Coordinates of C-alpha atoms in Angstrom, one line a residue:
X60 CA 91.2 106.3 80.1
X61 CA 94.8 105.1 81.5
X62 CA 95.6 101.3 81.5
X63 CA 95.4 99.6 85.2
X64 CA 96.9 96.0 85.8
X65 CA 96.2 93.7 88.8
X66 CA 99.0 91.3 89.9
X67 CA 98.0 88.6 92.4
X68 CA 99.8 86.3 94.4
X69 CA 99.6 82.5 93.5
X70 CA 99.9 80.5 96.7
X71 CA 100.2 76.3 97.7
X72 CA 98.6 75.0 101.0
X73 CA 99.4 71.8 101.9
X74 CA 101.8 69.7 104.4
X75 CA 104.5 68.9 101.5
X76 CA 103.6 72.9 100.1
X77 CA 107.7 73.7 99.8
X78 CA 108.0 70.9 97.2
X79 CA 106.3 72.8 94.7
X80 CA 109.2 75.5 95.3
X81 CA 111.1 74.5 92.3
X82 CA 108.1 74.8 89.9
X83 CA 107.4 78.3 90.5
X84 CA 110.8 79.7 91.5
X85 CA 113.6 78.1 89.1
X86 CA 112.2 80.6 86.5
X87 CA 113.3 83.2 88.1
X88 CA 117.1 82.5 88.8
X89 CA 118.8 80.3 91.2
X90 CA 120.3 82.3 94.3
X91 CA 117.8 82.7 97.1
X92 CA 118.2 85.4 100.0
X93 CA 116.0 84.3 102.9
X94 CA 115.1 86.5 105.5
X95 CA 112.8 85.5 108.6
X96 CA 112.5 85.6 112.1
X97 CA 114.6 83.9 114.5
X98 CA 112.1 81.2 115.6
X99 CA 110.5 80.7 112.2
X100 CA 113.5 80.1 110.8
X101 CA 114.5 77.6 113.6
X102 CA 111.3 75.8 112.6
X103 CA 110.9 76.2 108.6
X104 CA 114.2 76.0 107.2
X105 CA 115.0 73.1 107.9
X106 CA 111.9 71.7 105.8
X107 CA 112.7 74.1 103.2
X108 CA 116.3 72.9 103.1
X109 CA 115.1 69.4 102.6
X110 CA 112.8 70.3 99.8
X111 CA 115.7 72.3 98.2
X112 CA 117.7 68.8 98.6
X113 CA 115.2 67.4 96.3
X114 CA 115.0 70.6 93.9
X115 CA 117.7 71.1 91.4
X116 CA 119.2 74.5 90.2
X117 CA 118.0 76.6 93.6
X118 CA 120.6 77.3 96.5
X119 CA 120.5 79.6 99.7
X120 CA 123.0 81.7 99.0
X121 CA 122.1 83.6 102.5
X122 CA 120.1 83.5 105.4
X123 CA 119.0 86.8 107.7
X124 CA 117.5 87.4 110.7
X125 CA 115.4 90.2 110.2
X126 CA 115.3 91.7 114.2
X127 CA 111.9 92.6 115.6
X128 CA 110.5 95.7 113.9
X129 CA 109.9 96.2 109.6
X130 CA 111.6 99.3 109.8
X131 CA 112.7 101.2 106.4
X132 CA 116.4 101.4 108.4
X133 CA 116.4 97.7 107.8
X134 CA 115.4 97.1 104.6
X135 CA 117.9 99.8 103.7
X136 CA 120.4 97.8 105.2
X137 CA 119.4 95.0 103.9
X138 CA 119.5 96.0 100.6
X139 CA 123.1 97.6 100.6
X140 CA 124.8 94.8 102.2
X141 CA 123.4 92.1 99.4
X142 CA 123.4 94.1 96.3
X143 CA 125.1 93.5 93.6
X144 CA 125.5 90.0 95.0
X145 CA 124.1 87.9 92.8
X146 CA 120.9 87.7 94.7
X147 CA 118.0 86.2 92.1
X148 CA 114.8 86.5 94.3
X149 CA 114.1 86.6 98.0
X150 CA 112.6 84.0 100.5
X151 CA 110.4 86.2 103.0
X152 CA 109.7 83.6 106.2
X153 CA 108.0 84.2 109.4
X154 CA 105.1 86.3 111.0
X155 CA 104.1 90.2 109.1
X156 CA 107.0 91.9 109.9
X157 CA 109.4 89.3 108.8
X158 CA 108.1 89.0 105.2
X159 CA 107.2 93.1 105.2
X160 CA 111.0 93.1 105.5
X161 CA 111.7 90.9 103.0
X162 CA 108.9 91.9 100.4
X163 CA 110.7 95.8 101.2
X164 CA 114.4 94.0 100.5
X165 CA 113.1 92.2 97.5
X166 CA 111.5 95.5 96.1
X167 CA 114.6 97.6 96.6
X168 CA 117.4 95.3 95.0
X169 CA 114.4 94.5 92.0
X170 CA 113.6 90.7 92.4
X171 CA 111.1 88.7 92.6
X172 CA 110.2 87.8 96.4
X173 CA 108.3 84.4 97.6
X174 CA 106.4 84.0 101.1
X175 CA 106.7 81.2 103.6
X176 CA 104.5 82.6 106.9
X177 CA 104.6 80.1 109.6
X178 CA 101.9 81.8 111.7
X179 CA 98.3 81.9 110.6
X180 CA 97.7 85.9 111.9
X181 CA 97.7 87.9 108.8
X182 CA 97.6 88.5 105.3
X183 CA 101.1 89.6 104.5
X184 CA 101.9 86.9 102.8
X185 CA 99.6 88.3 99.6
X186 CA 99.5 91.6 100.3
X187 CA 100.9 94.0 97.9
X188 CA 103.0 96.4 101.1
X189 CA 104.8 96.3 104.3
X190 CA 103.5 98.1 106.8
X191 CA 106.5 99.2 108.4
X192 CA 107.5 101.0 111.9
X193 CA 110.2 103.2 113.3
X194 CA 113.1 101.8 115.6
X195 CA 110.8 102.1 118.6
X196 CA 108.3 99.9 117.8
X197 CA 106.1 103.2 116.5
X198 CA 103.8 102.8 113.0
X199 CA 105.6 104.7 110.4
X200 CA 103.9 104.3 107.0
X201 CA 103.0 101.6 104.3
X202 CA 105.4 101.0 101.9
X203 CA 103.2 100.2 98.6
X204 CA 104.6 97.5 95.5
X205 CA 103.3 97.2 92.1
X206 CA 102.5 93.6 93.2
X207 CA 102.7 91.0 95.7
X208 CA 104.4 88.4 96.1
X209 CA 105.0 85.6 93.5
X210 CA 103.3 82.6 95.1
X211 CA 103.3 82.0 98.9
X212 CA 104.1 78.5 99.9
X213 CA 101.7 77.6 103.4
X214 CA 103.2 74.7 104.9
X215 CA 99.8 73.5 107.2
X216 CA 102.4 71.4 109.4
X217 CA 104.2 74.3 110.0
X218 CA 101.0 76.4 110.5
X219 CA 99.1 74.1 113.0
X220 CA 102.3 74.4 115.3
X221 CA 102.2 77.6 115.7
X222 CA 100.9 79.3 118.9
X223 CA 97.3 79.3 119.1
X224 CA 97.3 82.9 120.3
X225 CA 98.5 83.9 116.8
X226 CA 95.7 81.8 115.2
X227 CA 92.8 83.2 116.8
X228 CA 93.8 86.4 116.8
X229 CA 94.0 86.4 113.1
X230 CA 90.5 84.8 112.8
X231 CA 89.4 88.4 114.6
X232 CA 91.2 90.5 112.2
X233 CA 89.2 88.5 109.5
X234 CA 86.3 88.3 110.7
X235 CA 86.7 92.8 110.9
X236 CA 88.0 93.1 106.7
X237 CA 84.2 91.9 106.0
X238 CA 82.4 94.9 108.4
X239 CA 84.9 97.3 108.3
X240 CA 84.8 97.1 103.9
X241 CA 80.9 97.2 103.6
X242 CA 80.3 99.7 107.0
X243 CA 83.0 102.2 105.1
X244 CA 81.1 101.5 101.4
X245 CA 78.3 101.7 102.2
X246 CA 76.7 104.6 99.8
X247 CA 79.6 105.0 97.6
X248 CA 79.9 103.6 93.7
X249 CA 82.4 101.2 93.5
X250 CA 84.9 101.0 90.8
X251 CA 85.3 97.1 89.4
X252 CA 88.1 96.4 92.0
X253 CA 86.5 97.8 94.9
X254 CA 83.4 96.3 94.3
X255 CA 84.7 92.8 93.9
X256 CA 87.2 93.2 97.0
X257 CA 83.9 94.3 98.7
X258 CA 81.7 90.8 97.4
X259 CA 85.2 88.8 98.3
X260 CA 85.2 90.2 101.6
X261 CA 82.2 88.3 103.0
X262 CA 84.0 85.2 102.6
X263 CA 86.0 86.8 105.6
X264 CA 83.3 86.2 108.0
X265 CA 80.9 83.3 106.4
X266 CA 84.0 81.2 106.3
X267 CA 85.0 81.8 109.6
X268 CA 81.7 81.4 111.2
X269 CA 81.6 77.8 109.6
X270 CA 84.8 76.7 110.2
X271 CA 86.8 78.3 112.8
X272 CA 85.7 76.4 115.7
X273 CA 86.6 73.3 114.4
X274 CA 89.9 75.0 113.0
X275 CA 90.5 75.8 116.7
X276 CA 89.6 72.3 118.0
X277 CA 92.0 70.8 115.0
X278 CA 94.6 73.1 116.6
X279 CA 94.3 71.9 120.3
X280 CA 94.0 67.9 119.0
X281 CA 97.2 68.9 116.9
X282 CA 95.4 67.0 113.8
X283 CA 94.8 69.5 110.8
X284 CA 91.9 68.9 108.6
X285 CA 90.0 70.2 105.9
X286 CA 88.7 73.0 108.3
X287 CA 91.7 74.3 109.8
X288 CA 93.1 74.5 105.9
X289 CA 89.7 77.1 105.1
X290 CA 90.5 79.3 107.7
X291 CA 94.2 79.5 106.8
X292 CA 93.3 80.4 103.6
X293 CA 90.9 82.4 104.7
X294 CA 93.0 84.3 107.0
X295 CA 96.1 84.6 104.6
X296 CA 94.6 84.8 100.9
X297 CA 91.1 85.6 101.2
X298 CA 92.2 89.0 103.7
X299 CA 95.3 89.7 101.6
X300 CA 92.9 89.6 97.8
X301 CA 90.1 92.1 99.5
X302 CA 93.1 94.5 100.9
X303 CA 95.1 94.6 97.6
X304 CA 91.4 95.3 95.5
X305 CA 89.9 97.7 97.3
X306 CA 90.7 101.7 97.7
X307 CA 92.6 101.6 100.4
X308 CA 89.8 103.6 102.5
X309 CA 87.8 100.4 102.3
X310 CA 90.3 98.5 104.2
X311 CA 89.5 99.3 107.7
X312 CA 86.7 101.6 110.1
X313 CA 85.7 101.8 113.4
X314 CA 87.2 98.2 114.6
X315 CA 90.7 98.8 113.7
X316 CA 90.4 102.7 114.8
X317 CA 89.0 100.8 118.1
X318 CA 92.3 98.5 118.2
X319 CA 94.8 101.7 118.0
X320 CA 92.9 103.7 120.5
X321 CA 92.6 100.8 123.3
X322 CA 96.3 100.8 122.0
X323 CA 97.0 104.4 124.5
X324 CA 96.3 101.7 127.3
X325 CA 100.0 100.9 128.7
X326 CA 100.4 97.3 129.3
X327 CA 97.7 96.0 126.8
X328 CA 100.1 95.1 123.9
X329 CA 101.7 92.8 126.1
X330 CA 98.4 90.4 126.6
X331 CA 96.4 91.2 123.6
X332 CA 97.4 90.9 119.9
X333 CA 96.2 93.1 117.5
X334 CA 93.4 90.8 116.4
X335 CA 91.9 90.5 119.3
X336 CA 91.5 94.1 119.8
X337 CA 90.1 94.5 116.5
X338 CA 87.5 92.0 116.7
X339 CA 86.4 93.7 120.2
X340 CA 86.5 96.5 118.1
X341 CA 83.7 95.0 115.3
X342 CA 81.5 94.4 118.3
X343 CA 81.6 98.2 119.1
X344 CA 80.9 99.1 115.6
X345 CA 78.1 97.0 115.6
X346 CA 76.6 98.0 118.4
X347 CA 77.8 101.6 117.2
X348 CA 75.8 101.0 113.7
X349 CA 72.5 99.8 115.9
X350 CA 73.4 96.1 114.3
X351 CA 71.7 94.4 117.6
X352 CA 71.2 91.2 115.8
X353 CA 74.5 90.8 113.8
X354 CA 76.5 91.4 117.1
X355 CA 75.1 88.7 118.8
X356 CA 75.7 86.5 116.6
X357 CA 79.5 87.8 116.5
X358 CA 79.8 87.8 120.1
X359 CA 78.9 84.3 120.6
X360 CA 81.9 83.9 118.0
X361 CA 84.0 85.6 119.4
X362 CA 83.6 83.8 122.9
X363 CA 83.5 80.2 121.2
X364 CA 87.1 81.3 119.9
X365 CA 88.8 82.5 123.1
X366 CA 88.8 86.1 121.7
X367 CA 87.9 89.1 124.4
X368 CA 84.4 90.7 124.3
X369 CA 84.8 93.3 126.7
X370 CA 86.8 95.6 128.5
X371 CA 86.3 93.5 131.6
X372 CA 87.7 90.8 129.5
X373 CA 90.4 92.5 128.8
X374 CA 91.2 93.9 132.3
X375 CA 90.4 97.9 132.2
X376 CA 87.4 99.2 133.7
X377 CA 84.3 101.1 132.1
X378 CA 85.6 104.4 133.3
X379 CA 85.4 107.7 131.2
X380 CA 88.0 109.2 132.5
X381 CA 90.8 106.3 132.4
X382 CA 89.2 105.1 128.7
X383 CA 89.2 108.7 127.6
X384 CA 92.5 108.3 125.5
X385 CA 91.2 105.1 124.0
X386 CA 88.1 107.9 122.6
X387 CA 89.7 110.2 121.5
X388 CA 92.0 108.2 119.9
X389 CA 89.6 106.5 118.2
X390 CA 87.5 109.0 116.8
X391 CA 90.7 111.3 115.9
X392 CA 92.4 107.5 113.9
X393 CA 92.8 107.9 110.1
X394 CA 90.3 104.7 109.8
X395 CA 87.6 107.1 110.3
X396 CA 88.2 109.3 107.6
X397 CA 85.8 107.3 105.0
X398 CA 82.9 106.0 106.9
X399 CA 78.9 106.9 106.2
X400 CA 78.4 109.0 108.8
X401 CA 80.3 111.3 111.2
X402 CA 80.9 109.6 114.3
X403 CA 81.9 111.7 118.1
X404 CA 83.1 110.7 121.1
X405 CA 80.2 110.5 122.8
X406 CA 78.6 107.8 120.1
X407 CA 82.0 105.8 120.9
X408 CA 82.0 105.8 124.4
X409 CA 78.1 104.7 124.9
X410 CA 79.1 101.9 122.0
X411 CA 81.4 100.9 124.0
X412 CA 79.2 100.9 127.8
X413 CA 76.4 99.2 125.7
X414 CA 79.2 96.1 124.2
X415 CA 79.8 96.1 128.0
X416 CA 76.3 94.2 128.7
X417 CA 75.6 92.8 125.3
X418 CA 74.6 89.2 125.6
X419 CA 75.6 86.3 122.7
X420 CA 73.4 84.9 120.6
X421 CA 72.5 81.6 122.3
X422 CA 71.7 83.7 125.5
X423 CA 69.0 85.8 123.3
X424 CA 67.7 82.4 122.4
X425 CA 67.2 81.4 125.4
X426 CA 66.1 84.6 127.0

């Protein structure tokens, strides 16, 4: 039996979050390389240079603005132009990509990297890789680390200003870790890990369910309370703990494999994030998996939260032959590799005409 360690990412939520900065991070050194994206930078340094006022023996020694993409051609860069510098840890601050780039940075020059995200969409702040893409925009791999980050630092004042886009599209890709782990478990023995990623998951869709309406409507009345703070942590640290326990074949199914085929539609990007297409893509495993009562309840959800239901919704028509890329696509996507039973085109495409008429829950109430 070989040894296996789990490293996790400590994390501070809170409005005056950065002020804990020098408690975790003066261990570690004193020169900080921050890299972030234009706009978050705009709107979080400046709080972060305020706590740093107020926090002996840490300095930004550097500030970088990452670009658009996490590409490895960057974090290459990156990590020839400040090695050998002096650097002591890295300060990763922004959306994903930004902090892919600098958890990839941190990892190649061998120090310790801490999060800042300023949008509440994703779990990169905790997660232990950077999913990073070519020049073009194109997915190229997952760059794995022995760990995450150090601690993460969520500033909710910070958060709550973000665009609310960003914020309910990562409610849908929560909501999808809890069906996607147990739909692509389901039959299979679990090793510890797994198993508790798995139990940790439904946290993912119970907490969202109970809070993220009000969450939104904290958003929209620009007053953060105690339910807007659960579903930031729910989107940013419960997410990121079930993605670094479980196999990775656990972390995704049909409703991300959904997302990257309806991504062969030109234009969609452009209105759509990510999230939302995956969480249309949960309905269609539901509907997929003969779940009738669960969807209902997920599509009244999803409408409460502004998130798109169906392809109407979204603009495209229920037409084979234009939505035959999105099927293929999504029966062909890796995500479909570890799932209970094998799934066609066919299954997919009447999912996807049957999501088309589903009603919510409070319609089958009242039915």
């Amino acid at each position: 039996m070989e040894n296996l360690t789990k490293l996790f990412a400590g994390y501070t939520i809170g409005p005056d979050s950065y002020k804990e900065i020098g408690r975790f991070c003066r261990p570690y050194g004193k020169n900080i390389l921050l890299i972030g994206g234009k706009t978050a930078l705009e709107k979080g340094k400046p709080r972060l240079d305020r706590a740093l006022e107020e926090t002996e023996g840490l300095s930004i020694m550097d500030a970088v603005v990452f670009g658009k993409e996490c590409t490895y051609e960057k974090i290459h860069e990156l990590r020839d132009r400040y090695q050998g510098k002096g650097v002591d840890m890295v300060f990763g601050m922004g959306g994903g990509k930004a902090m892919d780039t600098a958890k990839g940075v941190a990892w190649e020059l061998g120090v310790p990297v801490f999060t800042f995200p300023t949008v509440p969409s994703n779990c990169a702040a905790m997660a232990a890789l950077s999913v990073v893409y070519r020049p073009d925009g194109v997915f190229d791999s997952f760059y794995f680390y022995d760990r995450p980050a150090i601690h993460c630092f969520m500033d909710t004042d910070v958060l709550l200003h973000a665009p609310e886009r960003y914020f309910r599209a990562g409610m849908g890709d929560t909501i999808a870790k809890y069906f996607e782990c147990w739909f692509s478990a389901r039959g299979d023995w679990l090793d510890y890990h797994s198993a508790l990623g798995r139990e940790i998951s439904r946290l993912c869709y119970e907490r969202i369910c109970a809070c993220g309406r009000d969450a939104l409507r904290q958003v929209r009345e620009d007053r953060p309370g105690d339910a807007f703070m659960q579903t930031v942590l729910t989107i940013v640290v419960n997410t990121g703990l079930v993605s670094h326990l479980v196999e990775d074949c656990y972390n995704c199914a049909v409703a991300h494999s959904v997302c990257y085929g309806l991504n062969q539609m030109p234009g969609l990007e452009e209105h759509f994030l990510h999230g939302d297409l995956v969480a249309y893509g949960v309905l269609v495993q539901l509907v997929l998996d003969q779940d009738r009562e669960q969807v209902a309840e997920v599509k009244a959800l999803l409408r409460d939260l502004g998130i798109p239901t169906t392809l109407t919704d979204m603009g495209l028509p229920l037409d084979r032959d234009v939505l035959r890329p999105v099927v293929k696509e999504t029966v062909a996507g890796p995500d479909m590799e570890h799932i209970p039973y094998p799934v066609t085109e066919n299954m997919i495409w009447e999912a996807m005409k049957e999501t088309e008429s589903l009603e919510g829950a409070d319609s089958q109430k009242n039915a």
